[in-house]
Short mmCIF file of C-alpha atoms in Angstrom, two decimals:
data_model
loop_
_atom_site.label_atom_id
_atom_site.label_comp_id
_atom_site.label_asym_id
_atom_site.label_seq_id
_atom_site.Cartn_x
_atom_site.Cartn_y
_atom_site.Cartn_z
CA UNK A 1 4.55 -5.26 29.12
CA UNK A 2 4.88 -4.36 33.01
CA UNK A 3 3.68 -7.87 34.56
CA UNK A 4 1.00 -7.35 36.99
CA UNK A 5 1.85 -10.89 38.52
CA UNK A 6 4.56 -9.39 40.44
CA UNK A 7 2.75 -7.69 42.97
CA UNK A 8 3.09 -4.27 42.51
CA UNK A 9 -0.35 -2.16 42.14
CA UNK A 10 -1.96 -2.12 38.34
CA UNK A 11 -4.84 0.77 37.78
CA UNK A 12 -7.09 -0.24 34.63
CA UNK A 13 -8.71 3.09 33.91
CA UNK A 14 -10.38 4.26 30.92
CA UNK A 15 -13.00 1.36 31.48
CA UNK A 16 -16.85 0.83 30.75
CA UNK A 17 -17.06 -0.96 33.92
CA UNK A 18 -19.48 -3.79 34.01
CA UNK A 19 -20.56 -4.56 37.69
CA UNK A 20 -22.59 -6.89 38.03
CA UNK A 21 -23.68 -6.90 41.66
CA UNK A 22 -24.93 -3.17 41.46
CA UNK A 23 -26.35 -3.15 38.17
CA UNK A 24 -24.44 -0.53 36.96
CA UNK A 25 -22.65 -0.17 33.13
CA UNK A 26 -20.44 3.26 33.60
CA UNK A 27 -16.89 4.49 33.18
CA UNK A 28 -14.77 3.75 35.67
CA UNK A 29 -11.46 2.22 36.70
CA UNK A 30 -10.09 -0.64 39.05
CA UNK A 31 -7.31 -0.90 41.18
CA UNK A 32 -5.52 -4.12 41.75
CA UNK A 33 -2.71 -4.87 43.94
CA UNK A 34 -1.50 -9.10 45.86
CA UNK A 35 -4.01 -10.45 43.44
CA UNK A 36 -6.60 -8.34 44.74
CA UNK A 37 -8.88 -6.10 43.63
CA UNK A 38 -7.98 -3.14 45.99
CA UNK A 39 -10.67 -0.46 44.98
CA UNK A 40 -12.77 0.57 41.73
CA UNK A 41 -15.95 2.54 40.95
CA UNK A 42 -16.77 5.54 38.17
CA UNK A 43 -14.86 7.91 39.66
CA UNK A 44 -11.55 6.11 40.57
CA UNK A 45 -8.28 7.56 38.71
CA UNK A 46 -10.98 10.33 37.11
CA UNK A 47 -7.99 12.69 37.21
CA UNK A 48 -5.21 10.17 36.43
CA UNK A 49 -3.49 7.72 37.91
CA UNK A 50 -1.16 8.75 40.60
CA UNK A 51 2.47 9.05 39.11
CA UNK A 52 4.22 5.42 39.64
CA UNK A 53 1.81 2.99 39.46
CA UNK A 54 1.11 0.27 36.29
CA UNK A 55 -1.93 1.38 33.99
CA UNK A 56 -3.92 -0.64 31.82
CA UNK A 57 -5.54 2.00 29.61
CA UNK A 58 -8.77 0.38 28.74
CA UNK A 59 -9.82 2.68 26.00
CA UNK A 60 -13.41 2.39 26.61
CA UNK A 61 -13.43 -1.23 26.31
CA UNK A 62 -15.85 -3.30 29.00
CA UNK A 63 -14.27 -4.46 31.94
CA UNK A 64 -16.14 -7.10 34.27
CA UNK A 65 -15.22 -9.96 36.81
CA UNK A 66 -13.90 -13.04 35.00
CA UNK A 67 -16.30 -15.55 33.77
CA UNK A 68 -17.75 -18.44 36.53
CA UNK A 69 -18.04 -21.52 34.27
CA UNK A 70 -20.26 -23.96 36.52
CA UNK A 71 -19.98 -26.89 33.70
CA UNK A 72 -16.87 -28.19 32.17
CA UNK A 73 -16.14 -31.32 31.03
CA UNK A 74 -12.30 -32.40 30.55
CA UNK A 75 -10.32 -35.80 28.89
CA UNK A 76 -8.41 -35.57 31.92
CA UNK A 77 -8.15 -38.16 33.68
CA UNK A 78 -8.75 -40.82 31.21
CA UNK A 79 -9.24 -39.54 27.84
CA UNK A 80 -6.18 -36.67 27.38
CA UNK A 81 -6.91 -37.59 23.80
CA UNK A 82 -9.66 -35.07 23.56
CA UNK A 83 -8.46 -32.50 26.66
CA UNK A 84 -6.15 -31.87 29.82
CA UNK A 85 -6.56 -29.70 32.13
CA UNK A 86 -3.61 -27.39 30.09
CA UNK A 87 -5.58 -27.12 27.24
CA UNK A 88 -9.03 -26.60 28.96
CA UNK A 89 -7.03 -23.98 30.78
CA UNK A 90 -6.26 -22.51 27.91
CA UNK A 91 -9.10 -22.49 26.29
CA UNK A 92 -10.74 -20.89 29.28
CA UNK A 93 -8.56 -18.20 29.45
CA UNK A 94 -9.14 -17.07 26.20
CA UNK A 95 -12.63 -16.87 26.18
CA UNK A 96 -12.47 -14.91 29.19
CA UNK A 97 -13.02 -18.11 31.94
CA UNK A 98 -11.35 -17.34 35.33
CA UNK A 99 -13.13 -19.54 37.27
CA UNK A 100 -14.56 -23.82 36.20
CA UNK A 101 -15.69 -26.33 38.13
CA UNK A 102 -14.89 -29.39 36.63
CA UNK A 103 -17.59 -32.47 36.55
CA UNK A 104 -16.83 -35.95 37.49
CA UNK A 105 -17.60 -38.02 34.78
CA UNK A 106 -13.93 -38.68 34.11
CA UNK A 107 -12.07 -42.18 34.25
CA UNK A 108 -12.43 -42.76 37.44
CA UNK A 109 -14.85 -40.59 38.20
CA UNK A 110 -14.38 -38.23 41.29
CA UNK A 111 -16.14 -40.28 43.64
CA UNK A 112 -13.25 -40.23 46.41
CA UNK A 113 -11.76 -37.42 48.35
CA UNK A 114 -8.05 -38.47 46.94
CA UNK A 115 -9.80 -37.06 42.90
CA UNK A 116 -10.87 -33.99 44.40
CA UNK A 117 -7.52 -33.06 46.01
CA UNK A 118 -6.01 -34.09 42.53
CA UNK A 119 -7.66 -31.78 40.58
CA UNK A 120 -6.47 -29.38 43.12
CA UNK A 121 -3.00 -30.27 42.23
CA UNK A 122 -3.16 -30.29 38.86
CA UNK A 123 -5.04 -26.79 38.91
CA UNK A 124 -1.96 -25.85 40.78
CA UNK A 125 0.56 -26.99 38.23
CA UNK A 126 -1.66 -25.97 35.22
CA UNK A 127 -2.05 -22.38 36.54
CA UNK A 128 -4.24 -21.51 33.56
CA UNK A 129 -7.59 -20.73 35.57
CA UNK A 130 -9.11 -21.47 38.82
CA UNK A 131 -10.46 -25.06 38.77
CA UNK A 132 -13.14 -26.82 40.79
CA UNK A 133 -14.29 -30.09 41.39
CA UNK A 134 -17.49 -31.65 41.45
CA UNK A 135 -18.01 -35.00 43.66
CA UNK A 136 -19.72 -37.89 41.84
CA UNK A 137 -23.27 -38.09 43.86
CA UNK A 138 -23.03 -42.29 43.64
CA UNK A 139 -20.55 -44.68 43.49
CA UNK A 140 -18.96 -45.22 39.98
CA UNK A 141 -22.13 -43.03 38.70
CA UNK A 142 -23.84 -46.16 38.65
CA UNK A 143 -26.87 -44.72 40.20
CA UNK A 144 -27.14 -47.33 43.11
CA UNK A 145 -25.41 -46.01 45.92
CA UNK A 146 -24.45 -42.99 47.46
CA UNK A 147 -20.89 -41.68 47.36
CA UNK A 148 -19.46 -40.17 51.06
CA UNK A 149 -20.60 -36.47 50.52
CA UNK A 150 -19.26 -35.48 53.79
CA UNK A 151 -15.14 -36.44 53.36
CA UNK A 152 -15.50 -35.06 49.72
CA UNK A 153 -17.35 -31.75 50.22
CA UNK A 154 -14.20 -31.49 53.11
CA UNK A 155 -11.79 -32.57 50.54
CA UNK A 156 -12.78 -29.57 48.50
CA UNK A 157 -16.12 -30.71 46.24
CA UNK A 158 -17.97 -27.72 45.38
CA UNK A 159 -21.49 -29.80 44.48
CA UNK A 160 -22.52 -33.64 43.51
CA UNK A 161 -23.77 -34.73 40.27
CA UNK A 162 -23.34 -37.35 38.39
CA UNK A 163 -22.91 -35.35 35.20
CA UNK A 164 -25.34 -36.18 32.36
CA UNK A 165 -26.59 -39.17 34.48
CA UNK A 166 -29.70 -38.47 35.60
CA UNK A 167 -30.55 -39.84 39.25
CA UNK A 168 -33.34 -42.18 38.36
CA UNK A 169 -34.76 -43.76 41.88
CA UNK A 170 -36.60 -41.16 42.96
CA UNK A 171 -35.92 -43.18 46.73
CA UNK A 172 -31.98 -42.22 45.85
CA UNK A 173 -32.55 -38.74 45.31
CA UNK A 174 -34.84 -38.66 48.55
CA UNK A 175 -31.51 -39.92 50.65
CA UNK A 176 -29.08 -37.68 48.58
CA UNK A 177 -30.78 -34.80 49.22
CA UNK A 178 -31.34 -35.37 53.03
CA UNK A 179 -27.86 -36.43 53.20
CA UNK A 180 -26.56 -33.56 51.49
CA UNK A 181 -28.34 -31.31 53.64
CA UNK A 182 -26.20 -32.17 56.68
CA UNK A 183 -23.04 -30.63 54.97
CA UNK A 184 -24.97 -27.80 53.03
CA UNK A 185 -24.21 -29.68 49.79
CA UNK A 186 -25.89 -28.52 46.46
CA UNK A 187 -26.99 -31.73 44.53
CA UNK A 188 -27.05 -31.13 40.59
CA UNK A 189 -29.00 -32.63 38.24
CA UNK A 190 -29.45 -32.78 34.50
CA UNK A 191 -33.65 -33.52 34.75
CA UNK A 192 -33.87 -36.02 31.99
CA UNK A 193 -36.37 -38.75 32.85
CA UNK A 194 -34.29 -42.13 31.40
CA UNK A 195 -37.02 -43.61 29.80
CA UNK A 196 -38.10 -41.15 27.93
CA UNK A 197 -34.58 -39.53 26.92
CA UNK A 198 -32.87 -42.38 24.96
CA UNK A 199 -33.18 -40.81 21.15
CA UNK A 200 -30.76 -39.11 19.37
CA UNK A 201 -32.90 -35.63 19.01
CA UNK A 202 -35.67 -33.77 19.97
CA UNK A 203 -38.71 -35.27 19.55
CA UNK A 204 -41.32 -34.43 16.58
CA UNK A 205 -41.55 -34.05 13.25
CA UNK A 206 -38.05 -33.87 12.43
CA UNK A 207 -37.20 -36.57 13.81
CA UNK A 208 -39.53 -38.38 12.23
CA UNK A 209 -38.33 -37.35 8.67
CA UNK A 210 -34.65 -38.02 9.39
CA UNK A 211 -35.95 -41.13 10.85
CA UNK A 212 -33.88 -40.45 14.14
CA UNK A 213 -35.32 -41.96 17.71
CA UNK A 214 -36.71 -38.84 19.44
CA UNK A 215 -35.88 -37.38 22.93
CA UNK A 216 -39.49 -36.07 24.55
CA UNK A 217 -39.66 -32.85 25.84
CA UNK A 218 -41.76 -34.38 28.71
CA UNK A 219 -38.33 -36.00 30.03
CA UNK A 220 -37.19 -32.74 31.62
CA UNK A 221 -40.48 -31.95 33.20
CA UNK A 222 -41.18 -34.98 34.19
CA UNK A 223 -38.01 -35.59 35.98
CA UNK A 224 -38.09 -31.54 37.60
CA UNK A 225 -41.69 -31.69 38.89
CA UNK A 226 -40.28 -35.03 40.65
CA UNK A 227 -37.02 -33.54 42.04
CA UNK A 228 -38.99 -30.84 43.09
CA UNK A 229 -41.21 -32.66 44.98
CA UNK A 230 -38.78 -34.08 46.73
CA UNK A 231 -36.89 -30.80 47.48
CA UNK A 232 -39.86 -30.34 48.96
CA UNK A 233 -39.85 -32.84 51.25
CA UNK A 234 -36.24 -32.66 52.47
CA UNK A 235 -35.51 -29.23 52.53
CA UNK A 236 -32.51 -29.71 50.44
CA UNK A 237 -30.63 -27.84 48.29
CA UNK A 238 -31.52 -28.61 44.51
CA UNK A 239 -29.87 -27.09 41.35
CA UNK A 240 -30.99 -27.99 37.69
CA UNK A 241 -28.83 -27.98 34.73
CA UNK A 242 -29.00 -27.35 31.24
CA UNK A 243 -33.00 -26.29 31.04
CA UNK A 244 -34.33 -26.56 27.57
CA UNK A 245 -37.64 -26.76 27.37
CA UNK A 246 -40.54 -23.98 28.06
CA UNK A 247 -42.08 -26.67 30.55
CA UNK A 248 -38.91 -26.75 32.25
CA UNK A 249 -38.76 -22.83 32.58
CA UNK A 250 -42.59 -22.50 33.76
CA UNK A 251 -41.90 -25.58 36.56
CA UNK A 252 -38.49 -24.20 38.06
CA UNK A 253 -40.29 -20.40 38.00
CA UNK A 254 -43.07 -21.72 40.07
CA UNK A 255 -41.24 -23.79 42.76
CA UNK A 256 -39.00 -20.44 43.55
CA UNK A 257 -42.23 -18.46 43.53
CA UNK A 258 -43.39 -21.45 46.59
CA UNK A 259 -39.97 -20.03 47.90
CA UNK A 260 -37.95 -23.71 47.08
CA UNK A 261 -34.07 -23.99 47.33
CA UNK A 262 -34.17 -24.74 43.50
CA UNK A 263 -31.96 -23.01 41.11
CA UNK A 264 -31.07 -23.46 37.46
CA UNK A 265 -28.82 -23.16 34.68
CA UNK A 266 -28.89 -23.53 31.02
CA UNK A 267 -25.89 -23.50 27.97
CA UNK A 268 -25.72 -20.60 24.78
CA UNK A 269 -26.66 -23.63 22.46
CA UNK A 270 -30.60 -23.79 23.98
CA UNK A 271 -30.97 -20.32 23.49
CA UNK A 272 -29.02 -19.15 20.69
CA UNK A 273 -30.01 -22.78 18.81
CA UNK A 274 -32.82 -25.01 17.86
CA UNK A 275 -33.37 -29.03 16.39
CA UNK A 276 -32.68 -27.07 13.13
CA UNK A 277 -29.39 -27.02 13.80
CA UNK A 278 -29.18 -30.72 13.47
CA UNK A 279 -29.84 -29.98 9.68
CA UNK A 280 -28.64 -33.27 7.53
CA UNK A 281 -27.26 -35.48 10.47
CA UNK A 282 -25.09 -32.43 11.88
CA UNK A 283 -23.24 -34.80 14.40
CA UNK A 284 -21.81 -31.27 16.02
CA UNK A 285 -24.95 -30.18 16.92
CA UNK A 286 -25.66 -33.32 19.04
CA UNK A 287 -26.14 -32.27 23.00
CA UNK A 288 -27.87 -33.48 25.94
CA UNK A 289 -30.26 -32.81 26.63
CA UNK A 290 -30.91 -32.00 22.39
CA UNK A 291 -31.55 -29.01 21.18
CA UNK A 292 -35.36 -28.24 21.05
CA UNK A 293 -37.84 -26.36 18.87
CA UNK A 294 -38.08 -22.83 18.43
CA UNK A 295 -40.75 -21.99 21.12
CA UNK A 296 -38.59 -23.62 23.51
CA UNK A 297 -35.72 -21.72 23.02
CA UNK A 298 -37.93 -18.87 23.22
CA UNK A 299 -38.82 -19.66 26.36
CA UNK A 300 -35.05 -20.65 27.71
CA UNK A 301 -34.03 -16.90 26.26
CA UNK A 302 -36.97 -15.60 28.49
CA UNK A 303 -35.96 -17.56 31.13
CA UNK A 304 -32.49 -16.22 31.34
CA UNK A 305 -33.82 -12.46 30.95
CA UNK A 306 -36.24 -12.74 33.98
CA UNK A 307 -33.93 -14.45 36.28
CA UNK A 308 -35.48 -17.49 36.26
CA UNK A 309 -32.54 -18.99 34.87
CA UNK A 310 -29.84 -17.86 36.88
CA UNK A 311 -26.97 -19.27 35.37
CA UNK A 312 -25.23 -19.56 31.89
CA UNK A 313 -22.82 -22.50 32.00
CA UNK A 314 -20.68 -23.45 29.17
CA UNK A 315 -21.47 -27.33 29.20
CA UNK A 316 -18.00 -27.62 27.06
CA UNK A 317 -17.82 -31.59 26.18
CA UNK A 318 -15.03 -32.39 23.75
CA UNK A 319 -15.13 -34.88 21.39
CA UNK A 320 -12.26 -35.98 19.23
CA UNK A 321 -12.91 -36.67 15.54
CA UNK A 322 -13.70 -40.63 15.79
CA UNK A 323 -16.30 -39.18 18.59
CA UNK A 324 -18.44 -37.38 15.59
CA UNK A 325 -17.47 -38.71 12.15
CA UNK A 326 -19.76 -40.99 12.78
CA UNK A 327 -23.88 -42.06 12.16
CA UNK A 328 -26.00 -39.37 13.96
CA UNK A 329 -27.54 -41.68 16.42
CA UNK A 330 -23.77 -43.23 17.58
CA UNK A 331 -22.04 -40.03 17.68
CA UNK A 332 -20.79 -39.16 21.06
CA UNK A 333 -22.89 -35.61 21.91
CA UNK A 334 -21.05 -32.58 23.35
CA UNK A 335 -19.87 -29.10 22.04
CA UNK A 336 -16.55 -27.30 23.47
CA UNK A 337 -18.25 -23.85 24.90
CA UNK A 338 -15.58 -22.27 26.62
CA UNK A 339 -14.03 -19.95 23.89
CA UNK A 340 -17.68 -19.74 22.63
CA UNK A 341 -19.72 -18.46 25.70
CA UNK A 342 -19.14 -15.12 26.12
CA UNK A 343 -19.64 -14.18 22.48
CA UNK A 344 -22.94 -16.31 21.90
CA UNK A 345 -24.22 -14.71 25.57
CA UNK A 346 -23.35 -11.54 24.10
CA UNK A 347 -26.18 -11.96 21.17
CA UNK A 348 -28.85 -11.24 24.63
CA UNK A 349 -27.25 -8.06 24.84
CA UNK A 350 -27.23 -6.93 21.17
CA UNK A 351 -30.77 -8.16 20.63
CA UNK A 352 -31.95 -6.52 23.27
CA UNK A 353 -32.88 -9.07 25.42
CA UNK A 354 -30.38 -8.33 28.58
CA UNK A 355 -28.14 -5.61 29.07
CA UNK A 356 -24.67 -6.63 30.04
CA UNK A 357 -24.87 -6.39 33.67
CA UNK A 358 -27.53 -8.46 33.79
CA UNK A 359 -25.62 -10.55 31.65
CA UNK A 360 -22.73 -10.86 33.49
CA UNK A 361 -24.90 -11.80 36.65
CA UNK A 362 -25.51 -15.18 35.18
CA UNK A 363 -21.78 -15.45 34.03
CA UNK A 364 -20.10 -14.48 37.28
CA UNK A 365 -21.90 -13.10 40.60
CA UNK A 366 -24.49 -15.50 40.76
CA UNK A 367 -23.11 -18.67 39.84
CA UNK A 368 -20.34 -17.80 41.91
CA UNK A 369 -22.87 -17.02 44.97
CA UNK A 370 -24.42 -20.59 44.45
CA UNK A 371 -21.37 -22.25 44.15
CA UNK A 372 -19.53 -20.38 47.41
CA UNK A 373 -16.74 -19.50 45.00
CA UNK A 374 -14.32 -16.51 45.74
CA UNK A 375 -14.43 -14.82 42.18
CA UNK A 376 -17.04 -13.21 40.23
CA UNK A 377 -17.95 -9.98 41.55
CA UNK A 378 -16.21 -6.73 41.80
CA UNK A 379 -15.66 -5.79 45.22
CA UNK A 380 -12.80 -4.54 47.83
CA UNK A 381 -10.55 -7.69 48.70
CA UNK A 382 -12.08 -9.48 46.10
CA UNK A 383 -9.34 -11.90 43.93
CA UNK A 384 -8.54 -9.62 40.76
CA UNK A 385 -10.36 -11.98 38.44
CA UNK A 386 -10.93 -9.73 35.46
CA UNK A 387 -11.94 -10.05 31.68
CA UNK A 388 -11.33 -6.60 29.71
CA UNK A 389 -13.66 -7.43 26.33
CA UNK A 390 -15.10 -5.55 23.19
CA UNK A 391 -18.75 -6.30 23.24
CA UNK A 392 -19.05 -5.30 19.61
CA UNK A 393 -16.13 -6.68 17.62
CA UNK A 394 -17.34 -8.84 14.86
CA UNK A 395 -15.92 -11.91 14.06
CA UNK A 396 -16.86 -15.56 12.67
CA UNK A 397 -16.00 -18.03 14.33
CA UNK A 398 -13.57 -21.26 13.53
CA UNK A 399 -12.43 -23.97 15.66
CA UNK A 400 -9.43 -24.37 13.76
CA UNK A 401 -8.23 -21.60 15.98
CA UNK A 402 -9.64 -22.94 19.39
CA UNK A 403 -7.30 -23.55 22.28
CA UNK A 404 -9.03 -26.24 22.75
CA UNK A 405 -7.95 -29.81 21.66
CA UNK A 406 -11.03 -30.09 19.64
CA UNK A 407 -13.43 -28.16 17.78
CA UNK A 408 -16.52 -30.09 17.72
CA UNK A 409 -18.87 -26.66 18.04
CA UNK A 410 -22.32 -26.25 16.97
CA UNK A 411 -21.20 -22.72 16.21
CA UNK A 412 -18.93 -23.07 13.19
CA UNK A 413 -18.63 -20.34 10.98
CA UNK A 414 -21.54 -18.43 13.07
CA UNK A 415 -20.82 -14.63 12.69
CA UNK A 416 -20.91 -12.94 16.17
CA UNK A 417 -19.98 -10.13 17.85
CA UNK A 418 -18.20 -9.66 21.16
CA UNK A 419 -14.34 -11.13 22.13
CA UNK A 420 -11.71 -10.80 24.93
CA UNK A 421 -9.15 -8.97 24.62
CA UNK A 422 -7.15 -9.66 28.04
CA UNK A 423 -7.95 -12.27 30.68
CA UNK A 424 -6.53 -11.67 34.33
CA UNK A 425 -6.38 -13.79 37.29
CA UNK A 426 -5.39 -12.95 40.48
CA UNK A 427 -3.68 -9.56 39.34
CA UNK A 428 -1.84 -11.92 36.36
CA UNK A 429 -2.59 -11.84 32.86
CA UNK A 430 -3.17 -15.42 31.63
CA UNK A 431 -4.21 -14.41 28.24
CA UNK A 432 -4.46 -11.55 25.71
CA UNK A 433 -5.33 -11.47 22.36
CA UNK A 434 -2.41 -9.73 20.84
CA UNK A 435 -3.95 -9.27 17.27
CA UNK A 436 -6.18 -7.19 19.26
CA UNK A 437 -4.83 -6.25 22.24
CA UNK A 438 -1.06 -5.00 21.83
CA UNK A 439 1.01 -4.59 24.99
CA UNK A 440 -0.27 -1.76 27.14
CA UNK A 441 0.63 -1.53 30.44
CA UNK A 442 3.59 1.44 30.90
CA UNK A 443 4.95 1.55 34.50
#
């Protein structure tokens, strides 16, 4: 296979290009050339590429801006046991990932400019997929005092969370958010109200019968309508992460409709899953915030159709074995996502929910607009940060053939439908599926 990491121009034609930015779903080609994306549109190459130059002949197959993971969690530093940044890489790669920003609860955490600039470096060894680092918001994620958001948004930090922590002084979050303001900083937070999020699942009747302490609903809202308010006050920019309840939805879709610097995201497991999952003490089906009941995820998938939701993240958490083979209420939570988000984000699009443009918007252009990333969109100059995929290939799916270093997914043995076939970044093919995807570029 002609390697389109050397430079020399590489025309994908044939395509059912997916652009997210302009809505559109048509045939079409794209041009790539340095690690740029040099031209494309529906009727690029219509008569054949020009006589000399690499082709990638699609054959009808979609072809859309690499996936804009916003929420990744890795071993590395501190608990390689379970990932590295190789095999994250990898992992990304193959489910179509171009682009991750990393989150900070590591050990040490990335509260200090010198963490930032070394996940730089290893990103730079690694060279499996763009990679991104959060800044801790406080010290040690101890929730007391706030880390120096000015040296590490310069040091590279593309937001400031303290992962699943939830900021509980609602003073802190006042200062954060006017101190982040200065620098333009997005402050992210998963809304979980502490007191009322320390059970092991959803809470309700389930619980109840498995005898499991229960999570309240009420935590999220509780803990958004209070962020909000403060938003409010500061003028600061305010993202939420991993929305699961209907509450949730209904409170971030009225503070944007008061015109609020609020966004949101949520993972494939609160819409594609519910506390059912959790079945007979299903330690793999353990998240946080947990999974919810049915009218909530209802409400998430609605959420993510109207745009009120304007990101799908990933939320991939590995856990090793000693993590989950253990009682329901010790078991570490966390799924791995990455080689599972594109094909359980796919089930929008064949149950009608989305269409893949739409889709893709919450994979790629906006996540990648809120974020100030370079990827995720299809445009002239643009890095050639591509993911060529067969929406309607069915397959089940088992972790025993992950990249990843673990396979603790809610989503085992889940028939689905949708995989990638070839993963590109920067004009370089970092993955392809070659039971699928045989070589096919001809100079």
């Amino acid at each position: 296979m002609a390697n389109a990491s050397d430079g020399r121009p590489v025309a994908y034609i044939n395509a059912r290009l997916i652009d997210p930015s302009a809505d559109t779903d048509q045939r079409g080609a794209v041009l790539t050339g340095d690690g740029k994306i040099l031209d494309y549109g529906a009727n690029l190459f219509s008569g054949g590429a020009p006589y000399g130059i690499a082709t990638v002949d699609c054959r009808g197959h979609c072809l859309a801006p690499g996936i804009v993971d916003l929420r990744v969690h890795t071993g590395e530093p501190g608990e390689e046991h379970k990932e590295t940044f190789d095999t994250a890489g990898r992992a990304a790669a193959a489910g179509g990932v171009t682009s991750m920003c990393i989150l900070p609860d590591t050990e040490p955490p990335f509260d200090d400019a010198s963490l930032i600039e070394f996940v730089a470096r290893r990103a730079r060894q690694v060279q499996r997929t763009k990679m991104y680092a959060y800044g801790a918001l406080t010290l040690g994620l101890k929730g007391e005092q706030l880390s120096e958001i000015g040296l590490i948004s310069e040091a590279g930090a593309v937001a400031f969370t303290d992962g699943d922590r939830p900021i509980a002084s609602a003073q802190l979050m006042r200062r954060a958010l006017y101190y982040a303001k200065t620098f333009d900083a997005l402050i992210v937070q998963v809304p979980q109200e502490p007191s009322l999020s320390t059970g092991a699942m959803n809470s309700g009747e389930l619980a109840t019968r498995l005898g499991l302490g229960g999570n309240h609903k009420l935590a999220e809202a509780i803990q958004l309508e209070r962020d909000i308010r403060l938003v409010e006050m500061t003028g600061g920019r305010y993202h939420a992460s991993k929305i699961s309840t209907a509450e949730g939805v209904d409170i971030v879709r009225r503070a944007k409709a008061r015109g609020l610097k609020v966004t949101c995201d949520t993972a494939p497991h609160y819409f594609a899953l519910n506390e059912i999952a959790v079945g007979d003490y299903r330690t793999f089906a353990k998240v946080v915030p947990p999974l919810r009941a049915e009218s909530d995820r209802l409400a998430v998938v609605e959420g993510v159709s109207d745009g009120t939701i304007d990101c799908i993240v990933s939320d991939h958490r590995p856990q090793d074995v000693e993590s989950k083979r253990v009682p329901f209420a010790l078991a570490e939570p966390g799924v791995v996502g990455l080689e599972t988000l594109l094909p359980i984000a796919l089930e929008l699009y064949h149950n009608g929910q989305m269409t893949l443009p739409r889709i893709w918007q919450r994979l790629t252009t906006t996540p990648s607009r809120l974020f100030k990333l370079p990827g995720g969109r299809l445009e002239k100059g643009a890095p050639a940060d591509l993911v060529l995929f067969d929406p309607d290939i069915a397959w089940v799916i088992d972790p025993d053939k992950f990249e990843s270093k673990t396979g603790n997914t809610a989503f085992d043995e889940r028939p689905t439908q949708g995989r990638a076939l070839m993963t590109v970044l920067d004009g370089r093919v970092i993955h392809r599926d070659s039971s699928l995807w045989p070589e096919t570029v001809a100079a």
